[in-house]
Coordinates of C-alpha atoms in Angstrom, one line a residue:
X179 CA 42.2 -15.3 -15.8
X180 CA 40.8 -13.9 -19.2
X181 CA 44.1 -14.9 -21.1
X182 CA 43.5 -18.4 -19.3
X183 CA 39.8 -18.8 -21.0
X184 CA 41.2 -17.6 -24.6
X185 CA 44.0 -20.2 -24.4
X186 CA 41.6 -23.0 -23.3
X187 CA 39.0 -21.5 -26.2
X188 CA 41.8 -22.1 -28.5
X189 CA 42.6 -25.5 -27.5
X190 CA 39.0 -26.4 -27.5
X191 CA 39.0 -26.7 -23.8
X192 CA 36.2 -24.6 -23.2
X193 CA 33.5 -23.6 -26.2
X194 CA 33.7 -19.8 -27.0
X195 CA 30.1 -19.4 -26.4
X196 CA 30.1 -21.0 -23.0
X197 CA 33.3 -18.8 -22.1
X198 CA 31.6 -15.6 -22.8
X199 CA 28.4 -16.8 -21.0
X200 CA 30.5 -16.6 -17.6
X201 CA 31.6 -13.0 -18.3
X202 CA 28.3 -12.0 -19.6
X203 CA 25.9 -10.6 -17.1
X204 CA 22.3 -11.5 -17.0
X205 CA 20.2 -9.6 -19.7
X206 CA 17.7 -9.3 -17.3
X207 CA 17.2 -9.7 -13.1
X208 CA 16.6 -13.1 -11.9
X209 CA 13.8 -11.9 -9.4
X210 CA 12.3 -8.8 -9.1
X211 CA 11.1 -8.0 -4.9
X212 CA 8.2 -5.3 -4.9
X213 CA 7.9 -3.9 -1.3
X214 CA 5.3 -2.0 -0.3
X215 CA 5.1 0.0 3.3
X216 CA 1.8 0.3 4.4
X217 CA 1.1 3.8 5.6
X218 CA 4.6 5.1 5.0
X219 CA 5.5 8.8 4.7
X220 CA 8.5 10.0 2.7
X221 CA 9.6 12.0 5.5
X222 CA 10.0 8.7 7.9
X223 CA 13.3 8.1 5.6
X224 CA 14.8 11.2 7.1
X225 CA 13.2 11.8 10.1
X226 CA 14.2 8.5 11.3
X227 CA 17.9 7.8 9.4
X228 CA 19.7 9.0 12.3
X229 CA 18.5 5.3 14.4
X230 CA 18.8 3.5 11.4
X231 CA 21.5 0.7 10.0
X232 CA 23.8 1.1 7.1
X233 CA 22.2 -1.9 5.4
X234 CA 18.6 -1.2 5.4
X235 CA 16.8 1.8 4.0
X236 CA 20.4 3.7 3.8
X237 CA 21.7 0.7 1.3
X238 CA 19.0 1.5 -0.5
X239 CA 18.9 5.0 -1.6
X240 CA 22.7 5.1 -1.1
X241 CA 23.5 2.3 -3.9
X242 CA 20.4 3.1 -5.5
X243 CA 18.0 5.5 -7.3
X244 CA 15.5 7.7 -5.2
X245 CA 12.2 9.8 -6.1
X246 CA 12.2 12.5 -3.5
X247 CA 9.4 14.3 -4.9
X248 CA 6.8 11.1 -5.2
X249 CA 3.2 11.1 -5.0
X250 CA -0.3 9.7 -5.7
X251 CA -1.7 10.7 -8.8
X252 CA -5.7 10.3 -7.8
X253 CA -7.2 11.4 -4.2
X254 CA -8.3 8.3 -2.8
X255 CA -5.2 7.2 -0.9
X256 CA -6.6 4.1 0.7
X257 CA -4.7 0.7 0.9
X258 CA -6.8 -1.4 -2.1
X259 CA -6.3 1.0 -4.6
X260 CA -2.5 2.1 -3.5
X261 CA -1.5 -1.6 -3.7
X262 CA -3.2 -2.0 -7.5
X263 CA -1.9 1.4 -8.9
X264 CA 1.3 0.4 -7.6
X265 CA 1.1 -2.6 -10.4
X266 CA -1.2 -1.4 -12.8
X267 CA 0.3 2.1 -13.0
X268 CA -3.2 2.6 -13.8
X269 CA -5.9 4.8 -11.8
X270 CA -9.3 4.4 -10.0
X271 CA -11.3 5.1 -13.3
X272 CA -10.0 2.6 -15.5
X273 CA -8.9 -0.5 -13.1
X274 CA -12.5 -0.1 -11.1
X275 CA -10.3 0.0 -7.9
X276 CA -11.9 3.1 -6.1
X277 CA -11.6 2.3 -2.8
X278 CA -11.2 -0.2 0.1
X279 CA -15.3 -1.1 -0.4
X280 CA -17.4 0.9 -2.9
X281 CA -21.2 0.7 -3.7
X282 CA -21.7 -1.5 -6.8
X283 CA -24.2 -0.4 -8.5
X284 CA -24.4 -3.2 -11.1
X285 CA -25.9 -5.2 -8.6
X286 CA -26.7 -2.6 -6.0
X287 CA -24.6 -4.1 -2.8
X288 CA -21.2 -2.9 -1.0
X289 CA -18.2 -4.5 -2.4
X290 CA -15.0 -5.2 -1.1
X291 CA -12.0 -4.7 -2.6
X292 CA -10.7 -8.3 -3.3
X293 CA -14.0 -9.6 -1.8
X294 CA -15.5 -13.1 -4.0
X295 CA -17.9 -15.0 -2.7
X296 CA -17.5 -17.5 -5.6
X297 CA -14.0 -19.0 -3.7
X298 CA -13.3 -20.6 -1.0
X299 CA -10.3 -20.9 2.0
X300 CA -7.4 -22.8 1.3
X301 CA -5.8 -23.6 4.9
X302 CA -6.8 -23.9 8.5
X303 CA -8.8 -20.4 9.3
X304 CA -12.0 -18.4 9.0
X305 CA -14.2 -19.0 6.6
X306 CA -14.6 -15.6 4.8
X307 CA -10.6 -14.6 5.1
X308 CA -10.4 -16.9 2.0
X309 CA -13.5 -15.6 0.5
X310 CA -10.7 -13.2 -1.8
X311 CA -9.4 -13.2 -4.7
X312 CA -8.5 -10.1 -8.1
X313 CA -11.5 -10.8 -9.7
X314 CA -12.6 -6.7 -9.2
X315 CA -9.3 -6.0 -10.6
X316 CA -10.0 -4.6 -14.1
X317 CA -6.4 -4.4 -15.8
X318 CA -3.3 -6.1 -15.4
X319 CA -0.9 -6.0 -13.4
X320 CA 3.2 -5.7 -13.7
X321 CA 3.2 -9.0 -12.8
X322 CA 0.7 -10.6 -15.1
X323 CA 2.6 -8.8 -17.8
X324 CA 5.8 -10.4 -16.8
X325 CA 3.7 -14.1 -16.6
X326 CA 2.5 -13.6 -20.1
X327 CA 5.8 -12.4 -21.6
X328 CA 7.6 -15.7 -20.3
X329 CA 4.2 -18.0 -21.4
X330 CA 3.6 -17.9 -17.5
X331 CA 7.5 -19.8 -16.7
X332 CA 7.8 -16.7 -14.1
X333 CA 6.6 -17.2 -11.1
X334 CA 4.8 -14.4 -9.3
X335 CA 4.0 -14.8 -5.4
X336 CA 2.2 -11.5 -3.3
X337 CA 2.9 -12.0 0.1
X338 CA 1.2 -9.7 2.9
X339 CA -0.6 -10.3 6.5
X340 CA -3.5 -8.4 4.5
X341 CA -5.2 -9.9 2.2
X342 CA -5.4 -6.9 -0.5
X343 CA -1.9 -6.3 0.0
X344 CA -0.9 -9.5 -1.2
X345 CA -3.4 -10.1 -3.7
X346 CA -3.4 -7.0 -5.8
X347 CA 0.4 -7.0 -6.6
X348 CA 0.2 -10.4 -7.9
X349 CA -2.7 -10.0 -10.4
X350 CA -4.7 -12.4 -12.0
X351 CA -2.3 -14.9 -12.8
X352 CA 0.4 -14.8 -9.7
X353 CA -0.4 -16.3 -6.2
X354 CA -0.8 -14.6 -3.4
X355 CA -1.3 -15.7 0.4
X356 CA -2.2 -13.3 3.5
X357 CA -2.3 -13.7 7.1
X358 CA -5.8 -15.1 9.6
X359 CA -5.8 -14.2 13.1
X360 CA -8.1 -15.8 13.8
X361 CA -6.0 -18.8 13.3
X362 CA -2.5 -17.3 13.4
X363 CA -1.9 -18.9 9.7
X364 CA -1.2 -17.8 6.5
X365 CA -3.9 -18.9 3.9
X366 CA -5.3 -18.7 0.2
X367 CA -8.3 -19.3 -1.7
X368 CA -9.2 -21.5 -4.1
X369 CA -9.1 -18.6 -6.7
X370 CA -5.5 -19.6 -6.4
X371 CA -4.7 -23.7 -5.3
X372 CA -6.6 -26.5 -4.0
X373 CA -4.6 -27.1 -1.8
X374 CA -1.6 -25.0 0.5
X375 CA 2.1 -26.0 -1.0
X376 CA 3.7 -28.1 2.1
X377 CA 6.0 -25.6 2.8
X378 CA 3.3 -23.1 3.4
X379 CA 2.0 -25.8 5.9
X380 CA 5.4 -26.6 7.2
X381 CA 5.4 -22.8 8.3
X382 CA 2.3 -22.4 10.0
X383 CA 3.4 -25.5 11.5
X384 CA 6.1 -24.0 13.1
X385 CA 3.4 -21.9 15.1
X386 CA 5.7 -18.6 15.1
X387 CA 3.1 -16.2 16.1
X388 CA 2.5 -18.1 19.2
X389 CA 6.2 -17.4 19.9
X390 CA 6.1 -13.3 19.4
X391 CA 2.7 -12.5 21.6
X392 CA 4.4 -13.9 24.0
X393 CA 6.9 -11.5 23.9
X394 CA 6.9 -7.6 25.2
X395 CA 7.4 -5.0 22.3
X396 CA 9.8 -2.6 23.9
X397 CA 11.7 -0.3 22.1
X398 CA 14.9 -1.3 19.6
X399 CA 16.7 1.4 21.5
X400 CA 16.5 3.4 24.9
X401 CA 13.2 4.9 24.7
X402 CA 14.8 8.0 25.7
X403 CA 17.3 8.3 22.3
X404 CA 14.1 8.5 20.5
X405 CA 14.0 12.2 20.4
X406 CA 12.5 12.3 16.5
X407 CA 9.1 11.6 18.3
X408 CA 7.1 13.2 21.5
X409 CA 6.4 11.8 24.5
X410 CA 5.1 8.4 24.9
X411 CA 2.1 8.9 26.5
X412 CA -0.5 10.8 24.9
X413 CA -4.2 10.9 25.5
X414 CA -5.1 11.3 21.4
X415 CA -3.8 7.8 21.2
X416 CA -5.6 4.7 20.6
X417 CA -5.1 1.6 22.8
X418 CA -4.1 -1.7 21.5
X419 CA -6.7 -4.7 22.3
X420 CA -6.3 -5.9 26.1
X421 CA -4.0 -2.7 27.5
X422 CA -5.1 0.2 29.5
X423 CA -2.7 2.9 28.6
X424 CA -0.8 3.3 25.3
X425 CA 2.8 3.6 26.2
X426 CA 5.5 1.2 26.0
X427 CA 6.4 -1.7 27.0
X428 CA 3.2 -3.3 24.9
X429 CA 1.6 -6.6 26.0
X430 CA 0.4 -8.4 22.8
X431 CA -2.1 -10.9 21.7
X432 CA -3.3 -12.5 18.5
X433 CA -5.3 -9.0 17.2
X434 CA -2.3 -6.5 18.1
X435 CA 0.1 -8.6 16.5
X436 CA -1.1 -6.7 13.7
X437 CA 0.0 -3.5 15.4
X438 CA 3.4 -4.4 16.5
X439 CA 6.5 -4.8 14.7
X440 CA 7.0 -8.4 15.2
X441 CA 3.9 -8.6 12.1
X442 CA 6.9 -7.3 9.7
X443 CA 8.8 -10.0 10.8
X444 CA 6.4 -13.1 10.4
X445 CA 6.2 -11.4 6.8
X446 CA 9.8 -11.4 5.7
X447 CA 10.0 -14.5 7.4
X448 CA 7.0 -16.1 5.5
X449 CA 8.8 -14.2 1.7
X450 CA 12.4 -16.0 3.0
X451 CA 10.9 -19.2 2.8
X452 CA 8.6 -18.4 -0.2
X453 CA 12.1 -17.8 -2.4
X454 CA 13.6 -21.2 -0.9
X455 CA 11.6 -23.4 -1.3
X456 CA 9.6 -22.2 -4.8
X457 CA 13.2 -21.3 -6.0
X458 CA 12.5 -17.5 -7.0
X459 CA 15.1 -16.1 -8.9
X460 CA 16.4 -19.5 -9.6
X461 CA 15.5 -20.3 -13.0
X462 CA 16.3 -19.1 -16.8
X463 CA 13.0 -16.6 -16.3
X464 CA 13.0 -13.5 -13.9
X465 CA 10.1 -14.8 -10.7
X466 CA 8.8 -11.7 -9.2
X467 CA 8.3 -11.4 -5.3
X468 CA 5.5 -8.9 -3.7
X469 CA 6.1 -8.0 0.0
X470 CA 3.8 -6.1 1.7
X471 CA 4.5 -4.8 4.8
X472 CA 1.6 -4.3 6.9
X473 CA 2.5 -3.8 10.7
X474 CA 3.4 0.1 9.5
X475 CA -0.7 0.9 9.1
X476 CA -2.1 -0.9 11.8
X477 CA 0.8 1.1 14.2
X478 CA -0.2 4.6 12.3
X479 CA -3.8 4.1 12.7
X480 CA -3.6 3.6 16.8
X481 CA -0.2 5.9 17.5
X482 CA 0.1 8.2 15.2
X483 CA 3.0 9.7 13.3
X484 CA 4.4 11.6 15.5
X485 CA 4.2 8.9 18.1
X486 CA 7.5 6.5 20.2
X487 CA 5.5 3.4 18.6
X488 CA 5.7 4.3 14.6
X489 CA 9.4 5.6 15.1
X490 CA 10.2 2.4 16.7
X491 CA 8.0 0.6 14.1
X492 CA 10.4 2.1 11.7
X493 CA 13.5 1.6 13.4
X494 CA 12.7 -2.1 13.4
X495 CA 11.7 -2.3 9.9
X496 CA 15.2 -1.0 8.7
X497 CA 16.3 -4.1 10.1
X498 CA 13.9 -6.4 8.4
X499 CA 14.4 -4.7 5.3
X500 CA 18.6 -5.3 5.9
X501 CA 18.1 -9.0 7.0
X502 CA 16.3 -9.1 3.5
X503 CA 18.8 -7.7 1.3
X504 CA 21.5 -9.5 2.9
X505 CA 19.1 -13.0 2.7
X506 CA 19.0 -12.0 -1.3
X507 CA 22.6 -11.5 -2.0
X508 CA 23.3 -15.0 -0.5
X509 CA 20.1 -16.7 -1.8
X510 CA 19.9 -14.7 -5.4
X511 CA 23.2 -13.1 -5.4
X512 CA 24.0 -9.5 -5.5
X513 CA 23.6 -8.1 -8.6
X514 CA 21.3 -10.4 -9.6
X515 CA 17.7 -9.1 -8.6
X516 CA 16.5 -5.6 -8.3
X517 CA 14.6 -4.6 -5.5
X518 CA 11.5 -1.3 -5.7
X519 CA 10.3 0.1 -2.4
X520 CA 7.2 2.3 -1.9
X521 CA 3.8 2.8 0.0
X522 CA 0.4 2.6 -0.7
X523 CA -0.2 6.1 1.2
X524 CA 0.8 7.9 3.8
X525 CA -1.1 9.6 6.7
X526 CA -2.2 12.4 8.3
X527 CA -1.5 13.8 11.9
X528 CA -3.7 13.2 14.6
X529 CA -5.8 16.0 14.4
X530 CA -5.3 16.7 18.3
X531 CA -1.9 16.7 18.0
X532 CA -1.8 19.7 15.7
X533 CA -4.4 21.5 17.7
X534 CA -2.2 21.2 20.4
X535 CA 0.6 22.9 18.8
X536 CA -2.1 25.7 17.2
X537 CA -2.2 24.0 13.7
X538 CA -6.1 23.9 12.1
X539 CA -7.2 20.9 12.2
X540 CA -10.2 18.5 12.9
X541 CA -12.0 15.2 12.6
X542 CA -15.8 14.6 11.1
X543 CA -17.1 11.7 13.9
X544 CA -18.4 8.6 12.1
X545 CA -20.7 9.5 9.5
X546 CA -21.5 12.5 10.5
X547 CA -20.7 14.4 6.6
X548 CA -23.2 11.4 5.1
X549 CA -26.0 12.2 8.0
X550 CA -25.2 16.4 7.4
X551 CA -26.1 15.2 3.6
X552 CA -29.1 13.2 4.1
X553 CA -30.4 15.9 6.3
X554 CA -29.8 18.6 3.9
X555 CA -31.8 17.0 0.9
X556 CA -34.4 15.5 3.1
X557 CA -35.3 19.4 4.2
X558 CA -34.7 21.2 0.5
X559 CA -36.7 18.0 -0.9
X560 CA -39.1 16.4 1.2
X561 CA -37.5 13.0 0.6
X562 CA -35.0 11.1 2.4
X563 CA -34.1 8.4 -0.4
X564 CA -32.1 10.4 -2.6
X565 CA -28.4 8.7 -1.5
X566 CA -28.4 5.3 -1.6
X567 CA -24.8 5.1 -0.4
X568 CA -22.1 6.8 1.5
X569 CA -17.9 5.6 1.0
X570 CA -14.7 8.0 0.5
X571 CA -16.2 10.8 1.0
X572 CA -18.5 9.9 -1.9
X573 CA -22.4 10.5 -2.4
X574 CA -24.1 7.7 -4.2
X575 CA -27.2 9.2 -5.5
X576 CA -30.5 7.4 -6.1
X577 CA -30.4 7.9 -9.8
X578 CA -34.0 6.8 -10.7
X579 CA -35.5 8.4 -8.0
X580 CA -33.8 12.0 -8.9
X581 CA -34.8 11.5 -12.6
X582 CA -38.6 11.1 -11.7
X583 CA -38.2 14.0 -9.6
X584 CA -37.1 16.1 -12.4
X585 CA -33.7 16.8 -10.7
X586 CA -30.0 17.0 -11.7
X587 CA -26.6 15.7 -10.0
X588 CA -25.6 19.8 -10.4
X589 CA -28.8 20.5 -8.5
X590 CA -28.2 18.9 -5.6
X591 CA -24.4 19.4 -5.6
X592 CA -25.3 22.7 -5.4
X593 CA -27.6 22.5 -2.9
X594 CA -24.8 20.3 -0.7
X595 CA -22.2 23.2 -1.5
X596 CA -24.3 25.8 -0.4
X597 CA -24.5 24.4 2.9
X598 CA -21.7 22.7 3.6
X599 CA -19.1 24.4 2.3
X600 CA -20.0 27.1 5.0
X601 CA -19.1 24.1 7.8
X602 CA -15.5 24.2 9.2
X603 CA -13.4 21.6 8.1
X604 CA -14.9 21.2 4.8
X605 CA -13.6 22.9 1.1
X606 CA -16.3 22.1 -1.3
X607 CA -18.9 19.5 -2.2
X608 CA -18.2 18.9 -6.2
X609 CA -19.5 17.1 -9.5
X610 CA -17.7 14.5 -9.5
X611 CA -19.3 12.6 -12.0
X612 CA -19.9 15.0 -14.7
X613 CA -16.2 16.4 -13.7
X614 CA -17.1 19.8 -12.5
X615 CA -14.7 20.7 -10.2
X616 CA -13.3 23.7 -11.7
X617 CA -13.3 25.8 -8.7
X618 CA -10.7 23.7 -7.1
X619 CA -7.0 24.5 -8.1
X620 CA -5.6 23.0 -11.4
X621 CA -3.0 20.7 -8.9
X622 CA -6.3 18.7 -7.6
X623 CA -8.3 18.8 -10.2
X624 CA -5.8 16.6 -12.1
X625 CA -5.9 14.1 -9.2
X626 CA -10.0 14.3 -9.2
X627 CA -9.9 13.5 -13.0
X628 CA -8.7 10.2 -12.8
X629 CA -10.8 9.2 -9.7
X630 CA -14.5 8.6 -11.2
X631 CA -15.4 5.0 -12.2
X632 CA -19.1 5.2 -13.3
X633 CA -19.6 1.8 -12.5
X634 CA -18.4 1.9 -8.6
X635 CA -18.2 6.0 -8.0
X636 CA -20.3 8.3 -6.1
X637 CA -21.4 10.9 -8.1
X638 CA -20.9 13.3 -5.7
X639 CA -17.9 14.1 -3.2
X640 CA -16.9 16.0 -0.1
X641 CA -14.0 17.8 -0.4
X642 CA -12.4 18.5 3.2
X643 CA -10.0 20.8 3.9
X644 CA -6.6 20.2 4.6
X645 CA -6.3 18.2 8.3
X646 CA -9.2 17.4 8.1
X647 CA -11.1 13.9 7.8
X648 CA -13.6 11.6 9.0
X649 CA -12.6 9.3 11.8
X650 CA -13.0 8.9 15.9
X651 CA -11.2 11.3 18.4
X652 CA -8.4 9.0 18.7
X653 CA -5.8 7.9 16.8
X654 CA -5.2 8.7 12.5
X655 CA -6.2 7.9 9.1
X656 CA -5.4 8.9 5.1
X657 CA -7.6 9.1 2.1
X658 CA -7.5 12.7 1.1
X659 CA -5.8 14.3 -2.2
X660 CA -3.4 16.4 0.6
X661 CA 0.5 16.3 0.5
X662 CA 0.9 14.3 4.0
X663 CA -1.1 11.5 2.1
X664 CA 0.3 11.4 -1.5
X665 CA 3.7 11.5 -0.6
X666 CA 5.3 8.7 -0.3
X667 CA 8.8 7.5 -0.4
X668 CA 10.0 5.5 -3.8
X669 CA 13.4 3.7 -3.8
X670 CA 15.0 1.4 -6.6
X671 CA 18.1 -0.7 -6.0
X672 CA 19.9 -3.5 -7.3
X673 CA 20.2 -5.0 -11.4
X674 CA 19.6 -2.2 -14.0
X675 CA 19.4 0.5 -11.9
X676 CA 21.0 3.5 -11.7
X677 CA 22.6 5.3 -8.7
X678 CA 21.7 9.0 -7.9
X679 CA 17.9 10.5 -7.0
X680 CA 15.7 13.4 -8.7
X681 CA 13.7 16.0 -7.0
X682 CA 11.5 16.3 -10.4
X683 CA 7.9 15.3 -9.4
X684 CA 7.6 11.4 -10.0
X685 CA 4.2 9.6 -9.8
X686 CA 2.6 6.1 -8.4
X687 CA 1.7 5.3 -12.3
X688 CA 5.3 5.7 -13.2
X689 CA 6.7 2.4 -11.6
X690 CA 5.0 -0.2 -13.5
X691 CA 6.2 1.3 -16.8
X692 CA 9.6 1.6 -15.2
X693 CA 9.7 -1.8 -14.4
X694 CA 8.2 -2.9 -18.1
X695 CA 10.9 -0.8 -19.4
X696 CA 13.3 -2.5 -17.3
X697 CA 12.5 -6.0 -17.8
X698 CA 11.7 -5.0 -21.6
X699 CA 8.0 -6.3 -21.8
X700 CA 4.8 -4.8 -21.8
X701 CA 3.0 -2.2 -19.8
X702 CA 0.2 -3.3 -17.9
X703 CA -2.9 -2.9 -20.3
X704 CA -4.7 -0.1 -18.0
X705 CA -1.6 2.1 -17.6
X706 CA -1.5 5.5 -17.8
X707 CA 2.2 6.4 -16.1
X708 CA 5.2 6.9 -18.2
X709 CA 9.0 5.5 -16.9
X710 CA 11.4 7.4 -15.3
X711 CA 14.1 7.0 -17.7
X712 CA 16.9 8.4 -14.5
X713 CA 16.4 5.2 -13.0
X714 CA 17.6 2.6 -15.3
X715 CA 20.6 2.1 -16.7

């Protein structure tokens, strides 16, 4: 074939420069797909291998690159800021995203992570589910770099059935559209469009979620093969909406869609049609796709990871992440797009499950650290005023009130630590905005230093100690600077990338400047990570 297109060069058949065009391949991907697991632990990739395909997560890591030793670099591990540190390779300090809601104090009201009450809903749906949009976002993103490299040809789409999840990976300048239950629609908000694309419309048309509450979730396989989790009925469990008992087979409606794996489908259904019809990967530019998968949280929350439901969960999404893959090599071509997978945290056992099995562990009941706090300073001071707020496990103080009382923030941390420190369940109450933390070990003081945003921090935080958090009796959560919620699996496949893994410790801030390096533009203006040079080729 070669000697064929130097014979036809030479008789002018076919122009040199065209000829080595088709044996050249592309200098860079046509489309870049982000995927991000919501509530995914690194372990889940091994625990649950044995139940999974060839073509999903195992394609992955076995034609790919994986970090085995990948965490969070800050200790907030909540789904707004996983999803923007993800892009930004920034932290909570600089890009202002400290938590799923925050106390502003520039205006002195709570704040919600992609919260805007200057837009409006695009599409058929509740009112404030298109209130949203990046304008709390204080750096770029991956994706707006990418945008501005290309004078904005690229074409950047977040994707998510939560709203944060699609609208921090796409930045300021991408689109991004998330899922209403109340009306069983994707929508947007006029941040973005005046209007929903028809093939947006054409999809909710098409009325799909009707279609999968009516089905039963029962397990992918015998429930009995699933020997990787316990026993399906356990009492620490929550219920989802409208059912008794929390075993399988589940009986769905609109709300515990969200819990059930048939939400992962809807949103690699929903991506599909978002790279047909606005042709990513199509043109002369590289389009970037963010998935987010969000069906993984909402089944961690109620079930726990230990649980039949989150192994099945898992099981499931294997297969949505094959039917992907093999929808790109057709659509894209293989080869031709890379492909990242990660998690925006991971979780922690229910703390009933490890009691059971004689582990330490516990749960703080609703606000009952912020109430132990008030009460505290309200008997050392006489006042009960001095915190104005209470979020992450952070103490907003009254600032002008402590200042005409002649106090200090290392006063009354002190005066917290004495106290509560003595409390089971909880390590230390620290400085956090003045950075005094030094009797915590060097390991999470690192991740504390990055955390503080003086803008939209508390100036004081609870430390609790490992397996422990604040929560109800049933079911799990994440947020702490622990191991079982900074690790978190990260996978690279496809264009550019290498094959092999590395066991040296890898970090959440390292992605976006691999991916900068990778497509060979700029890192996101707020980043602090640095790329993993084993990854690329």
């Amino acid at each position: 074939m070669k000697k064929l297109i130097i014979i036809l060069c030479i008789l002018g058949f076919i122009p040199p420069a065209q000829a080595q065009k088709k044996n050249a391949s592309p200098a860079r991907p046509k489309l870049v797909v982000g995927i991000i697991v919501d509530q995914m632990r690194d372990e889940y990739l091994h625990r649950f291998s044995g139940k999974f395909s060839s073509g999903g997560f195992k394609r992955m890591m076995g034609e790919g690159f994986t970090c085995r030793n990948h965490h969070y670099h800050y200790a907030s591990t909540v789904t707004g800021p996983g999803h923007a540190h993800v892009y930004t390779g920034s932290s909570p300090a600089i890009s202002g995203i400290v938590g799923n809601d925050w106390y502003e104090k520039t205006i002195g009201a709570r704040m919600y992570v992609a919260g805007d009450s200057t837009v409006k809903i695009v599409g058929e749906g509740k009112a404030s589910a298109g209130k949203m949009s990046p304008v709390n976002l204080k750096v770029t993103t991956i994706t707006d770099q990418l945008r501005v490299a290309t004078q904005f040809q690229s074409k950047v789409i977040g994707i998510s059935f939560k709203d944060r999840g699609a609208i921090m990976p796409a930045g300021h300048t991408g689109d991004a559209y998330w899922f209403d239950a109340s009306s069983g629609n994707f929508i947007t908000s006029t941040y973005y469009k005046e209007t929903l694309p028809e093939w947006v419309s054409k999809f909710n048309a098409k009325k799909l979620p009707d279609y999968y509450i009516t089905q039963k979730w029962e397990t992918f396989f015998p429930i009995d093969q699933y020997t990787e989790s316990e026993p399906d009925e356990q009492g620490y469990e929550n219920t989802a909406t409208a059912e008794k008992k929390s075993v399988f087979p589940h009986t769905l409606n609109m709300e515990s869609l969200y819990h059930s794996p048939f939400s992962n489908t809807l949103t690699r259904q929903f991506a599909e049609e978002a790279v047909i019809s606005e042709n990513l990967g199509g043109g002369d530019v590289t389009d970037f796709l963010a998935i987010s998968f969000s069906g993984t949280d909402y089944a961690g929350h109620s079930y726990g990871p230990q649980s039949k439901e989150i192994q099945d969960v898992y099981v499931r999404l294997d297969r949505e992440i094959e039917q992907l893959l093999n929808f790109l090599d057709k659509r894209v071509g293989k080869g031709n797009y890379t492909v990242f997978l990660s998690a925006d945290h991971a979780v922690s056992n229910i703390p009933a499950f490890n009691v059971k099995h004689r582990i330490p562990s516990g749960v703080f009941i609703g606000s009952e650290l912020s109430r132990m706090a008030k009460n505290i300073l309200t008997e050392k001071y006489g006042d009960d005023k001095l915190i104005t707020y209470y979020d992450n496990y952070q103490i907003y103080l009254n600032r002008d009130l402590i200042s005409k009382r002649n106090l200090s923030i290392d006063e009354i941390t002190a005066t917290l630590n004495h106290v509560m420190s003595q409390k089971e369940g909880v390590f230390a109450v620290i400085n956090l905005a003045e950075g005094k933390f030094t009797q915590l070990p060097d390991y999470y003081q690192r991740k504390l230093n990055t955390l503080y945003n003086p803008k939209r921090s508390g100036e004081i935080m609870i430390i609790p100690e490992p397996a422990y958090f604040e929560g109800g009796i049933k079911g799990t959560t994440h947020g702490t600077m622990y191991t079982y919620d900074t690790h978190v699996p990260m996978l690279f496949y496809g264009w550019g990338i290498n094959k092999g893994e590395t066991y040296k410790p890898t970090y959440i801030s390292d992605i976006a400047p691999t991916l900068a390096m990778l497509l060979k533009i700029l890192e996101p203006n707020g980043s602090i990570g640095v790329p993993i040079p084993e990854v690329l080729k």
